[in-house]
Structure formats: C-alpha cells, structure tokens
Coordinates of C-alpha atoms in Angstrom, one line a residue:
X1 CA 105.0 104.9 125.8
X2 CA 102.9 102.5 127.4
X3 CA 101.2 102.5 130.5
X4 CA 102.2 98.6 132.0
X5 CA 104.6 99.9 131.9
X6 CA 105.4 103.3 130.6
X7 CA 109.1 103.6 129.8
X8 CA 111.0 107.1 129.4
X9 CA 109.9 108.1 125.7
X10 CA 112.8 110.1 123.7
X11 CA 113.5 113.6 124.9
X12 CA 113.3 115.5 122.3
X13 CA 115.0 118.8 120.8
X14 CA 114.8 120.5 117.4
X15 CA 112.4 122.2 115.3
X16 CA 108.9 122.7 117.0
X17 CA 105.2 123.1 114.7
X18 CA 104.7 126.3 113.7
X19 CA 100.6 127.4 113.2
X20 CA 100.0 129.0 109.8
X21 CA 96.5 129.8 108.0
X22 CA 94.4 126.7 108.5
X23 CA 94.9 124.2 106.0
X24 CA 92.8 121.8 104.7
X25 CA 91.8 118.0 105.6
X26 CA 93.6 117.0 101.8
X27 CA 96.5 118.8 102.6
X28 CA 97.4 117.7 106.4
X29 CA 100.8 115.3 106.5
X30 CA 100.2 111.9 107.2
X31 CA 102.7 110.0 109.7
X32 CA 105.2 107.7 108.8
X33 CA 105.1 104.9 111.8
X34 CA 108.2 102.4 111.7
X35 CA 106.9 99.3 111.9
X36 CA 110.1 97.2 111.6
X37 CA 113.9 98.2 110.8
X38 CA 115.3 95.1 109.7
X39 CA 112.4 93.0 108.4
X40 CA 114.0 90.3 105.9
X41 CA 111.1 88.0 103.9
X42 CA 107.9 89.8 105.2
X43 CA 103.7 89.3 104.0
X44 CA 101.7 91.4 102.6
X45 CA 98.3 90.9 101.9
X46 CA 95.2 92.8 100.7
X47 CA 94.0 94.0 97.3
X48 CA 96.7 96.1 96.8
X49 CA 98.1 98.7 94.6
X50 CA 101.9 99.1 94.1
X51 CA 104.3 101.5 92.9
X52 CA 108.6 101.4 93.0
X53 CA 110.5 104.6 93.2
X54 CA 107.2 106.4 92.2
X55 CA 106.5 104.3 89.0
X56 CA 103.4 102.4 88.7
X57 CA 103.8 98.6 88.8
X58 CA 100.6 96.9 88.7
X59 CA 98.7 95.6 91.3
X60 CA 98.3 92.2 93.6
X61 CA 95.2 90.6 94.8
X62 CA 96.0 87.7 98.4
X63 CA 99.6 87.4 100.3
X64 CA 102.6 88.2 98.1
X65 CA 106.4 88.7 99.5
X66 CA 108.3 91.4 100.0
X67 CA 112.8 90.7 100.9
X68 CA 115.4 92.6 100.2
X69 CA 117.9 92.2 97.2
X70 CA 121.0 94.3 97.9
X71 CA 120.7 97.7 98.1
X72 CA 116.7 97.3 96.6
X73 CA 113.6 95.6 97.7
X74 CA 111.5 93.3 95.7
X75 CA 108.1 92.2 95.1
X76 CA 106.3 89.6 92.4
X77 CA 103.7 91.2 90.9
X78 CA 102.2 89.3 87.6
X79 CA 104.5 86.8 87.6
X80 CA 107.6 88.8 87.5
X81 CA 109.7 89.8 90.0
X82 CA 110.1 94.2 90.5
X83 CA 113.4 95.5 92.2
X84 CA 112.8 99.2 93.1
X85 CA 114.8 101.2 95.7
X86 CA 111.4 101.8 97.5
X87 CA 108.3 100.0 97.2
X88 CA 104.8 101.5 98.1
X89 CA 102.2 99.4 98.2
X90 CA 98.3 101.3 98.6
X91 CA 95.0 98.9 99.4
X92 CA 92.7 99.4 96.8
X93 CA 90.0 98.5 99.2
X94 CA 90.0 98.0 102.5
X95 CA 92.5 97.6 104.2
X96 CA 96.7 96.3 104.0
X97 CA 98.0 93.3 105.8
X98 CA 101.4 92.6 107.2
X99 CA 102.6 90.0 109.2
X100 CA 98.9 89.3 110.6
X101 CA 98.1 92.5 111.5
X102 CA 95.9 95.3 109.1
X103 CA 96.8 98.2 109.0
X104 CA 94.8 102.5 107.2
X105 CA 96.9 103.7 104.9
X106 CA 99.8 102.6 102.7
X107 CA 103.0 100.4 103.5
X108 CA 106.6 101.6 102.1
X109 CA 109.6 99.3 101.8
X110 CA 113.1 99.8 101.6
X111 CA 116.6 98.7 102.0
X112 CA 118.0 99.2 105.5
X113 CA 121.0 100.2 106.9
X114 CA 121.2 97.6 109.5
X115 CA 120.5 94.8 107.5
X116 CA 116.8 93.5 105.8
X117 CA 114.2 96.0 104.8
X118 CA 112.5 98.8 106.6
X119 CA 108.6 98.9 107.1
X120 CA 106.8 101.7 107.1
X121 CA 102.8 102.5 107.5
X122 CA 102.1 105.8 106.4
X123 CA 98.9 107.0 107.0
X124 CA 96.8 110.5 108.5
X125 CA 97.6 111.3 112.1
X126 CA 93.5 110.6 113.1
X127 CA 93.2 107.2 111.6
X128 CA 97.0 106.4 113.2
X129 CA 95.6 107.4 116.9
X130 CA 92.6 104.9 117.0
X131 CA 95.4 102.4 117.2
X132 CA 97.7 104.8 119.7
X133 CA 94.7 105.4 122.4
X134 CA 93.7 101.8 123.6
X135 CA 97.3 100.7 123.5
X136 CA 98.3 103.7 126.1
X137 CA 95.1 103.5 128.2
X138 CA 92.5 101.2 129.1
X139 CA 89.5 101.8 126.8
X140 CA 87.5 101.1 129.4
X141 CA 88.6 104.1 131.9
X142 CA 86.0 107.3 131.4
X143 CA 85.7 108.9 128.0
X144 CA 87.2 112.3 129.5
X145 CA 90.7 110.9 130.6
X146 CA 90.3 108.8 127.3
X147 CA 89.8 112.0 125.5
X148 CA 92.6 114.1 127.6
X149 CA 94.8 111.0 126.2
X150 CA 93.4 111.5 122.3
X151 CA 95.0 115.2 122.7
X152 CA 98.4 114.2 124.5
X153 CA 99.1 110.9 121.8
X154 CA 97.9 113.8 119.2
X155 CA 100.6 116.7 120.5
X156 CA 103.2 114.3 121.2
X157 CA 102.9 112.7 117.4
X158 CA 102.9 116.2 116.2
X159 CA 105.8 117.1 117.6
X160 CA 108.1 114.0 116.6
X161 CA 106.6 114.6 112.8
X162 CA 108.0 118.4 113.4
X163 CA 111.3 116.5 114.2
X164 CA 112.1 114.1 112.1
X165 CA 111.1 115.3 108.6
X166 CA 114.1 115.3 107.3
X167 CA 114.5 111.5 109.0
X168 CA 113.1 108.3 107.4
X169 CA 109.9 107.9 109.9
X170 CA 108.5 110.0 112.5
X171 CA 107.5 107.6 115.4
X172 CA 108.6 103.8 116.3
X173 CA 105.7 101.9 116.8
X174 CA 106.9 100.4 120.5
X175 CA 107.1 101.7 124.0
X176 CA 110.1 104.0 122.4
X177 CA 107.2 106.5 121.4
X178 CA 103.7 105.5 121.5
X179 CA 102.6 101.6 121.0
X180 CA 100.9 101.5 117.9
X181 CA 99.2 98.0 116.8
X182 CA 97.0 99.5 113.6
X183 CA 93.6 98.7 112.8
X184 CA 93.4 95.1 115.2
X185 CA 94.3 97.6 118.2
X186 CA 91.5 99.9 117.8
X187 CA 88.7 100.0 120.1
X188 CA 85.1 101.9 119.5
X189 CA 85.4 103.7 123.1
X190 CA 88.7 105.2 122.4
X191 CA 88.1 105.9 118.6
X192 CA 85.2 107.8 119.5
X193 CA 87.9 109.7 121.8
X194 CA 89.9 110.1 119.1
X195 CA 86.9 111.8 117.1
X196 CA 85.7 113.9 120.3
X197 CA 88.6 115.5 120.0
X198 CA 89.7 115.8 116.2
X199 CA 93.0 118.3 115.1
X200 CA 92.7 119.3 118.8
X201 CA 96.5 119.4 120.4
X202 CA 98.2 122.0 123.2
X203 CA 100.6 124.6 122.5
X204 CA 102.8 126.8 124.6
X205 CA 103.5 130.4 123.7
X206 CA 101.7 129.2 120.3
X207 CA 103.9 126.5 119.6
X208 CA 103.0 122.9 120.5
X209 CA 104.8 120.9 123.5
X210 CA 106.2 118.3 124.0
X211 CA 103.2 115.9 125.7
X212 CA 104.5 113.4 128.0
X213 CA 102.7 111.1 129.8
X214 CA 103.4 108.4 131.8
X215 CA 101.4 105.7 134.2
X216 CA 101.5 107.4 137.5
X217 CA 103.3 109.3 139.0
X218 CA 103.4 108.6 143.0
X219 CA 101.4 111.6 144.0
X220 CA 103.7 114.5 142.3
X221 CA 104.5 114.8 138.6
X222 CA 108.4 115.4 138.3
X223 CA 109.7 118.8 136.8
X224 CA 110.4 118.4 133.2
X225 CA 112.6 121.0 132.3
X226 CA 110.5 123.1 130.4
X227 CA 107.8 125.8 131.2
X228 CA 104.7 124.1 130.8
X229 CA 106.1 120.6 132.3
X230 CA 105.8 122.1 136.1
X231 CA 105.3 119.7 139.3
X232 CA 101.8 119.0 140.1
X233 CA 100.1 116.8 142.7
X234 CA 98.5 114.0 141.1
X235 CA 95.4 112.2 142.8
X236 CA 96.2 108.5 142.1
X237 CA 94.3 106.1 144.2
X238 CA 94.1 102.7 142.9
X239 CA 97.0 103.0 141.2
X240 CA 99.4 100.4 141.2
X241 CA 103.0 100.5 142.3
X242 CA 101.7 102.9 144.9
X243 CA 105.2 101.8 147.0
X244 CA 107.8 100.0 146.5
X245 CA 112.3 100.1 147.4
X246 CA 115.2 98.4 146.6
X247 CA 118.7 97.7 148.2
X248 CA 121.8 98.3 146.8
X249 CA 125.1 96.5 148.4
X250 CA 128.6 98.5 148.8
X251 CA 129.3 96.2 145.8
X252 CA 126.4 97.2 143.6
X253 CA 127.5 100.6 144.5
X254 CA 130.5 100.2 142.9
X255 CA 129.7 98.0 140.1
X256 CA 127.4 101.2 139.2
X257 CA 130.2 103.8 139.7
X258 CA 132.8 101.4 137.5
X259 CA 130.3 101.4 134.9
X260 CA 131.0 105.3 134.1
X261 CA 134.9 105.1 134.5
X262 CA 135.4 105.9 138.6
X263 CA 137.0 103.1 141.0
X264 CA 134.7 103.9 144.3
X265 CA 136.3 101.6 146.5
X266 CA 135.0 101.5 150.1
X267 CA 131.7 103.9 150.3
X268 CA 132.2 106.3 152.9
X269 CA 129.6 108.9 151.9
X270 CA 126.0 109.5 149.8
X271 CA 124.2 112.5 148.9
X272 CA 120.6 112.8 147.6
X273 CA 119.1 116.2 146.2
X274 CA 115.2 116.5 145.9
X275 CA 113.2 118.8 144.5
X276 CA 111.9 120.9 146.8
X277 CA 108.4 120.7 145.3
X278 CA 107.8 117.3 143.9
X279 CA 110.5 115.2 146.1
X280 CA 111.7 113.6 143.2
X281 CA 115.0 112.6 143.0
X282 CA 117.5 115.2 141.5
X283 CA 121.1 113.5 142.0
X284 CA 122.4 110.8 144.0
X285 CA 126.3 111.2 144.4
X286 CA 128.3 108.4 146.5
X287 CA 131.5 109.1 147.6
X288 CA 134.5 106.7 148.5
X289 CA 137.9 106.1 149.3
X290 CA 139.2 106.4 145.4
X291 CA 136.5 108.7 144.0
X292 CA 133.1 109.7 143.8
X293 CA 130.3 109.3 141.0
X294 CA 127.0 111.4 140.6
X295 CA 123.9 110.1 138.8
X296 CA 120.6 111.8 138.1
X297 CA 117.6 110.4 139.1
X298 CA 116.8 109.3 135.9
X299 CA 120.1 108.1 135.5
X300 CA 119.9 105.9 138.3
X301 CA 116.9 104.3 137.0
X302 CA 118.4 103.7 133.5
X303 CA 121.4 102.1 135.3
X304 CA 119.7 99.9 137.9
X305 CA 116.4 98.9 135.7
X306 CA 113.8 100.8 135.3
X307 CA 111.4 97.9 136.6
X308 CA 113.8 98.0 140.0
X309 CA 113.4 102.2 140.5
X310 CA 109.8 102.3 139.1
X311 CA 110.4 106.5 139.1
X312 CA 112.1 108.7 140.6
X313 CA 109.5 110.2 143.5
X314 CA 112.3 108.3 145.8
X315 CA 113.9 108.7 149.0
X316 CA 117.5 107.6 149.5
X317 CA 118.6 105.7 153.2
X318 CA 122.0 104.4 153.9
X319 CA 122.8 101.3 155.7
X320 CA 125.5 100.5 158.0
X321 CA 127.3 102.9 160.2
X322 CA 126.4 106.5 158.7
X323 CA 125.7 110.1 160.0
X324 CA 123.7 112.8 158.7
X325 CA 124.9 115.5 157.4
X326 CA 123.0 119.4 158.1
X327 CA 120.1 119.8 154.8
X328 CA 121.3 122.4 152.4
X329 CA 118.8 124.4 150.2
X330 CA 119.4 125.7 147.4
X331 CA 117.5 128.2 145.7
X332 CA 116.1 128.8 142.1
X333 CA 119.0 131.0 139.8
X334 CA 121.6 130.6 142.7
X335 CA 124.9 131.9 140.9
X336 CA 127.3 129.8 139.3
X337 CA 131.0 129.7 140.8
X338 CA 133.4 129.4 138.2
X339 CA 137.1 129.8 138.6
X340 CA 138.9 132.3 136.9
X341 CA 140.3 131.3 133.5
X342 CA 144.9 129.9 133.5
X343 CA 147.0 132.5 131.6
X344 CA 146.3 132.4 128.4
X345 CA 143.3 130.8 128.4
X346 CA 139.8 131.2 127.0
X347 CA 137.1 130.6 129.4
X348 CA 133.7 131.1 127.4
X349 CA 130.1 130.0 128.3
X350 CA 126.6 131.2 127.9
X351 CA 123.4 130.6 130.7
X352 CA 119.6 130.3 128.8
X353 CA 117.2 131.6 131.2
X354 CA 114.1 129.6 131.6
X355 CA 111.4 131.3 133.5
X356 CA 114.0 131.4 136.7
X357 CA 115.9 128.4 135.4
X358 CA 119.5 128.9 134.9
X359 CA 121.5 126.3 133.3
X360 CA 125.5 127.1 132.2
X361 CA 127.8 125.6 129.4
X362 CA 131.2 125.6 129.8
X363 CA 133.8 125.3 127.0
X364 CA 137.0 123.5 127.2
X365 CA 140.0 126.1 127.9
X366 CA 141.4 127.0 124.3
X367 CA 138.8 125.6 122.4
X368 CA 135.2 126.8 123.6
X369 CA 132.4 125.7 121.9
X370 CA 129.7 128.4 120.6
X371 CA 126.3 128.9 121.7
X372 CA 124.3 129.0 118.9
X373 CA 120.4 128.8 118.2
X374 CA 118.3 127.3 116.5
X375 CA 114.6 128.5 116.6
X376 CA 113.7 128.1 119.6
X377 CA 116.5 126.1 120.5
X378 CA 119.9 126.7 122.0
X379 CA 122.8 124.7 120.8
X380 CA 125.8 124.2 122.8
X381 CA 127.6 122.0 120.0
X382 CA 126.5 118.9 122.2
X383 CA 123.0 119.3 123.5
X384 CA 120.1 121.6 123.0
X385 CA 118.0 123.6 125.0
X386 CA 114.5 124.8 124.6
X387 CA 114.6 128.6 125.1
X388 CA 111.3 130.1 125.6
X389 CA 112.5 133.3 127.1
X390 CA 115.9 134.9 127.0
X391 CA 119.5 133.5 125.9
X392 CA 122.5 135.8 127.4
X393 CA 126.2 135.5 126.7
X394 CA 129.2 135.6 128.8
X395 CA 132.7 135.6 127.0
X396 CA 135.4 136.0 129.8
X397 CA 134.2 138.5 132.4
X398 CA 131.8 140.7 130.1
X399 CA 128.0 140.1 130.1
X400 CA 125.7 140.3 127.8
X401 CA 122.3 141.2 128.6
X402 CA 122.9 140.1 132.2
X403 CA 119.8 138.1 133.5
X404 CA 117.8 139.4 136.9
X405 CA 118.7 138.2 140.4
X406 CA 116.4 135.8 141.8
X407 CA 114.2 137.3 144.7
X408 CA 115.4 137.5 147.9
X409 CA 112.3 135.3 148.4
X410 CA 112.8 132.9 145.8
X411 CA 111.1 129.5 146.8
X412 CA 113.6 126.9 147.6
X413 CA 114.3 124.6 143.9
X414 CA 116.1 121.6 145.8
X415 CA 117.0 120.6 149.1
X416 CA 120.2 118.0 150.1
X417 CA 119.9 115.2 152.7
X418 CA 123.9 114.1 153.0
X419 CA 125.5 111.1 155.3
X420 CA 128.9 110.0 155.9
X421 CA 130.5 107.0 157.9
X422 CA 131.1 103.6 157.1
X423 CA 128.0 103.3 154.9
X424 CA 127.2 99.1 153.5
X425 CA 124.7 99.8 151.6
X426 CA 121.3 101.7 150.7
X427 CA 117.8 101.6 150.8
X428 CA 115.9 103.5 147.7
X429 CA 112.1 103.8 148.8
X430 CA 110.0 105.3 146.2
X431 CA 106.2 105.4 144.9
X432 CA 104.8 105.5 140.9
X433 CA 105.5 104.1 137.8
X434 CA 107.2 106.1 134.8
X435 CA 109.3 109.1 133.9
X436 CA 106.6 111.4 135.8
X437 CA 106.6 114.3 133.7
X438 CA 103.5 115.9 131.8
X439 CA 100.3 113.9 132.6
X440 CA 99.7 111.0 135.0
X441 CA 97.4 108.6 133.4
X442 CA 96.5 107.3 136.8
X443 CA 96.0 110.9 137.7
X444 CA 94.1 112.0 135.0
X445 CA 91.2 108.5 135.2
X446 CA 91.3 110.0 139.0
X447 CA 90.5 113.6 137.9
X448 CA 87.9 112.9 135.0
X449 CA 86.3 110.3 138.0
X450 CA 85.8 112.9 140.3
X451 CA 84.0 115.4 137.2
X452 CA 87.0 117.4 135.8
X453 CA 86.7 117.2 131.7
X454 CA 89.3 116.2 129.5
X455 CA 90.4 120.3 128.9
X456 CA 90.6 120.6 132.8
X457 CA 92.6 117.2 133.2
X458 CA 95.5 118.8 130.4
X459 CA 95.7 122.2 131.6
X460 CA 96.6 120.8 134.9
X461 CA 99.3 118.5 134.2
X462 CA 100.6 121.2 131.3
X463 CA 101.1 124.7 132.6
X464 CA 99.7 127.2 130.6
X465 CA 99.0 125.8 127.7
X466 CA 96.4 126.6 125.0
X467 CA 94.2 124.1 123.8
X468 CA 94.2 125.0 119.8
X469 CA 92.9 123.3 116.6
X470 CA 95.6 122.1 114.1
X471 CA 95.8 123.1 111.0
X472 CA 97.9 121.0 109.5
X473 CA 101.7 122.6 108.8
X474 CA 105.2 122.3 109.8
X475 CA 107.4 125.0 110.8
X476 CA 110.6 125.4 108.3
X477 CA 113.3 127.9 109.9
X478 CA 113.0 131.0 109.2
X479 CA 114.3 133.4 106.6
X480 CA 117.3 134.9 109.0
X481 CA 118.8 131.4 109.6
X482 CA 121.4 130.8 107.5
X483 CA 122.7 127.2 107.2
X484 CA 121.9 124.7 110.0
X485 CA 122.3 127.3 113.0
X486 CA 122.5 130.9 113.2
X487 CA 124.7 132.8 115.8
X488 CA 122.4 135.4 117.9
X489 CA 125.2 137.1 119.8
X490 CA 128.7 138.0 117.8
X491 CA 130.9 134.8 118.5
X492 CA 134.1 135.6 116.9
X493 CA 135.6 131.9 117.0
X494 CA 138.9 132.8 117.8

C-alpha cells in the first residue's frame, strides 16, 4: 500500500489472530519483511554478528558480501568463506546495512527459488511501523489521522503474520502490502504515532480484521465483503483525483473481452451494476454479436490500468447509437435460481450467510466440490470465505439449517443501468484513487481536521470494531480440526 498511489493490497483468507492471556514484550513475534526475492551479490554492513543454520560463525566489523552458491548462501567472515543454508546476520550495535539502506533488527539470507538469494529483515512489529507510517501517509498531516494510520499498518501487519507463518516472510516490503523503507524512512512525527498508539489494533467479533486503507475514496468507501468493511461517506476535500474518465473504443472492448477467451464482435449492448449505497461499480457486462463478457469493477481496473480507472466509484456511458434500458433493483439475499439437476446427476452447493449477504457455490455435475471450513473460514476447494455468522448446506433439494428471508423491506443492495443499440464505445467517469475499502486516508486527514480523534476516525471507516491491546499470539486451529480442513456438515463424497 501506498497512498501516490495506493494499489489493491492482497486479499487475504486463512487463519485470523486469536487473543489469549497477555503476553509479554520478550515474547511478542517479530515480523519477517521481504526485502528482496532474488538478490544475487548483495552488501551488508554494520558491526555485525553472524550465525548459519543456527551455528555461531564469528562476527564482521565494515561492508562484507553476501551471493548465493547453489542451493546455500555465503559470507567471508575472518578470512574464510562460510556456506550455510541460511545465514543470519544480528548488529551488535546499532544498526545493519544493506544495499544503502539501515535497517532494527536482524537480516536472514537464503537460497531462492527463483534464482539469487532471498532477503529478509526480521525485526518487532513497533520498530518495523516507524518505517510503515511515513511511507503510507504524509508525516506532516495531523497526529490523529497519523495515529488512526499507526493502528490500521498495525492490524493489517498482524493479520498477514497470522497468515503466512507457515510461509517464508509475512509482508513484501512494496506497494504489494505496506512500503516499508527501514530506519532511513522513519520520521519523528509519525514514530511518535507509532508510540501513541503502541500493541493497539481493531478486532471484530474479538478477532482482528483485515485493515485496508487506501488514498481516497471519491466520497464513498466501497463495500468490502466483510462485516466491518461497510460503505461509508468519506469527506475528502483537497483530495486529488477528485474526477477523472476514460474512453474505451468498440475495439478496446473487444481486445478486453479476447483477453478472457470470448470473441465479442460488434458491441451491441453494456450493462453496469452499482451498489446501491456507495455507487461503486459492481459489474460491467458488454454484450455482442458472438458473445458477451462480465468484469467486476475491480476487474476492470486490473484489466485497463489501474492509473486509467483510478477506483471504482464510476459511472459507465455508452457512445454511439444506444438506448436505455428500464433500472432493475435488486435486493440484499434475493434467491438464487438454479436449474434442476440432468438425470443422474449431482447438483451440490452450499450459501455462507454474511450478515444478509448470500453468496452460492456450485459444483460441477458429477463431481461437486465440498464445502468445508476452516476456522472462521469457508472453503469451497477454490476460494475462501470469511464466515462470521452462519454456514448452511444444500445437497440436492434438502436444506440444511435454511437461512431467513430477507425483509420484505430489505434496502435495495444494487441497482442496473442497461443500454442496447449500436453502441461505439464508452465513457467511464469516476472520482478517487485506490481499492476504496476500509479507511480513506484522504478521509480520515479530513475527519481528524475537523476534531474527530484517531479512535473516532477507525470506528467509522470499520464497522463495529473494538479497539483492543495486543498481546502478542497467533491463533493455531483448534483441537476439533483434524488435518488441514474439517467438514462441519456430513459431506459423504460420493
């Protein structure tokens, strides 16, 4: 994440942080931050300590080497070169140096699988967010959104630690997660963030979310799927990027649609869902002579850059000859039409209900795939889902637990602006910068300007969440999962 720009950090599923009896500052986990994946003859410098495969191997005082030597790395140290598998080299004092930059904590070394060595600076989560903070926000913007920033880089590290334990590093040290540039990108006014805030992160239902942020958001965050990532309206005067559009050619359009496997040929129709809330842009589906394609907003961004779509608070226009179609709404937990199953045939899928959300699987005939879960998760044997509430089963016309019927007054999730005709082109008009979900860090400078405090700024971009002190563990499944996944509701297989 960044915020010139901020681009789409990883979404991310899996095992969440559980909160046990506190722990103390010795024992908290530090973070592995990947500096570099395929590093080949790299510099270290500092006064520094070093050890190979945990095996003490002297130390080194000024700039020594560090390359790769088949499936080991290597270092001189007292004249003599040392091969180890994985290399660890600890300042004695001060601080380690790599490639020009200095850097808390440790470095670790070791053979990639994509060629050269991989680069690692391990080091505790507070002395890693110092050089998070001014890298995702100006240091000069007031302390409160600075310190409603400290707690979202905090939550969202947390999380990706929680993740990828079992992985070789927690976080990349780019745009991909946070940008992290070590001890040369710190900067006292958002260390002392940093410190205002210390162990503080946001959890949901007492585990932490996922905190995303991103630069602005056009006026309205977007819906992020989960129950605490709900569509606010975001005060962002000032803000840059406040409009902007694009055009797309009946050529484009088609270069776009040949890109996922569908021949468009002459466009003869577009579609654009909003949400009803937010405006942003759901799905865009363009029809034609040979076919049609469907993108997601996000989607669409990926596909035509996402310094062309800025976000996706957009509206869709067509050019050329085209009609409008009558606006459909469709409402929140609207029922799923599925055909009956051939002769013969399986036809098994399950529905995880999120707070009025309803999303379906559905399994190939003959072959379905199980739902299984894993903690809070629901695994379709492609995706997962976070499930906070309740997961129900359908296997061929029997239901499980049957969810409740939305309201007869249930508030409208999305509506549908459609147009046929001989369309040319279209116009894509938007406002904002970045995914949109979670916090606005336009929004929030706006909001901590006008008097709101760091706590107010976070429990308005993240519904419902609890502002708690970390202690310092990761959750491990629990005793009833066996293996990987554990199946909550009597899938047979056959």
């Amino acid at each position: 994440m960044s915020y010139f720009p901020l681009s789409t950090a990883l979404i991310l599923a899996g095992l969440l942080l559980a909160l046990p009896p506190a722990a103390s500052a010795q024992e908290l986990p530090p973070i592995r931050a990947l500096l570099d994946e395929q590093a080949q003859l790299q510099t270290v410098g500092g006064e520094l300590s070093w050890t190979g495969d945990g095996l003490a191997l002297g130390t080194t005082s000024g700039e020594v080497n560090v390359g790769r030597s088949g499936e080991t790395v290597v270092v001189r140290i007292g004249g003599s070169q040392r091969f180890a598998r994985r290399l660890s080299a600890t300042p004695v004092r001060d601080y380690v140096a790599y490639n020009g930059q200095h850097y808390r904590g440790r470095l670790e070394f070791f053979a990639g699988k994509a060629g050269g060595c991989v680069v690692l600076n391990v080091l505790a989560l507070e002395d890693y967010l110092p050089g998070v903070v001014p890298r995702e926000m100006p240091a000069s913007w007031h302390p409160e959104a600075l310190r409603a920033q400290a707690v979202a880089a905090r939550t969202y590290a947390l999380a990706r630690m929680a993740v990828n334990r079992e992985s070789s590093y927690d976080v990349v040290a780019t745009e991909g997660d946070q940008v992290y540039r070590g001890l040369d990108g710190e900067d006292e006014r958002t260390s002392q963030a940093v410190r205002d805030t210390r162990g503080q992160i946001l959890t949901y239902d007492g585990y932490p979310i996922v905190a995303y942020f991103s630069s602005s958001s056009g006026g309205y965050t977007r819906d992020g799927g989960e129950p605490y990532l709900k569509p606010v309206p975001s005060p962002e005067p000032g803000a840059p990027y406040a409009s902007w559009s694009f055009e797309l050619s009946a050529s484009e359009m088609n270069e776009l649609a040949a890109a996922r496997g569908v021949s468009l040929g002459a466009v003869t129709g577009i579609e654009a869902r909003y949400h009803a809330d937010s405006g942003h842009l759901d799905e865009l589906v363009i029809s034609g002579t040979g076919g049609a394609v469907s993108f997601s907003g996000p989607e669409l961004r990926r596909y035509v850059g996402r310094d062309v779509m800025r976000s996706t608070l957009a509206q869709v226009e067509p050019r050329g000859q085209a009609t409008a179609a009558a606006p459909e709404e469709l409402r929140a937990n609207d029922a799923v039409a599925i055909g009956a199953p051939a002769p013969a045939a399986r036809l098994e899928y399950a529905t995880a209900v999120l707070e009025g959300y309803a999303r379906p699987w559905v399994a190939s005939a003959g072959r379905p795939d199980a739902l299984k879960m894993r903690g809070l998760y629901a695994y379709d044997g492609r995706s997962l889902l976070l499930c906070n509430r309740q997961v129900h089963a359908i296997s061929g016309e029997e239901l499980v637990e049957p969810a409740q019927p939305a309201a007869a007054d249930a508030v409208p999730a999305s509506r549908r602006e459609g147009f046929g005709g001989q369309i040319s082109g279209l116009t894509v008009s938007g406002s904002g910068y970045g995914h949109g979900r979670g916090m606005s860090q336009w929004g929030a400078k706006q909001l901590a300007e006008e008097g709101a405090d760091y706590q107010a700024i976070l429990h308005h971009y993240y519904t419902g969440v609890e502002l708690v002190q970390w202690n310092g563990s990761l959750a491990t499944p629990g005793a009833e999962l066996e293996g990987e996944f554990y199946q909550p509701f009597g899938y047979d297989g056959g």
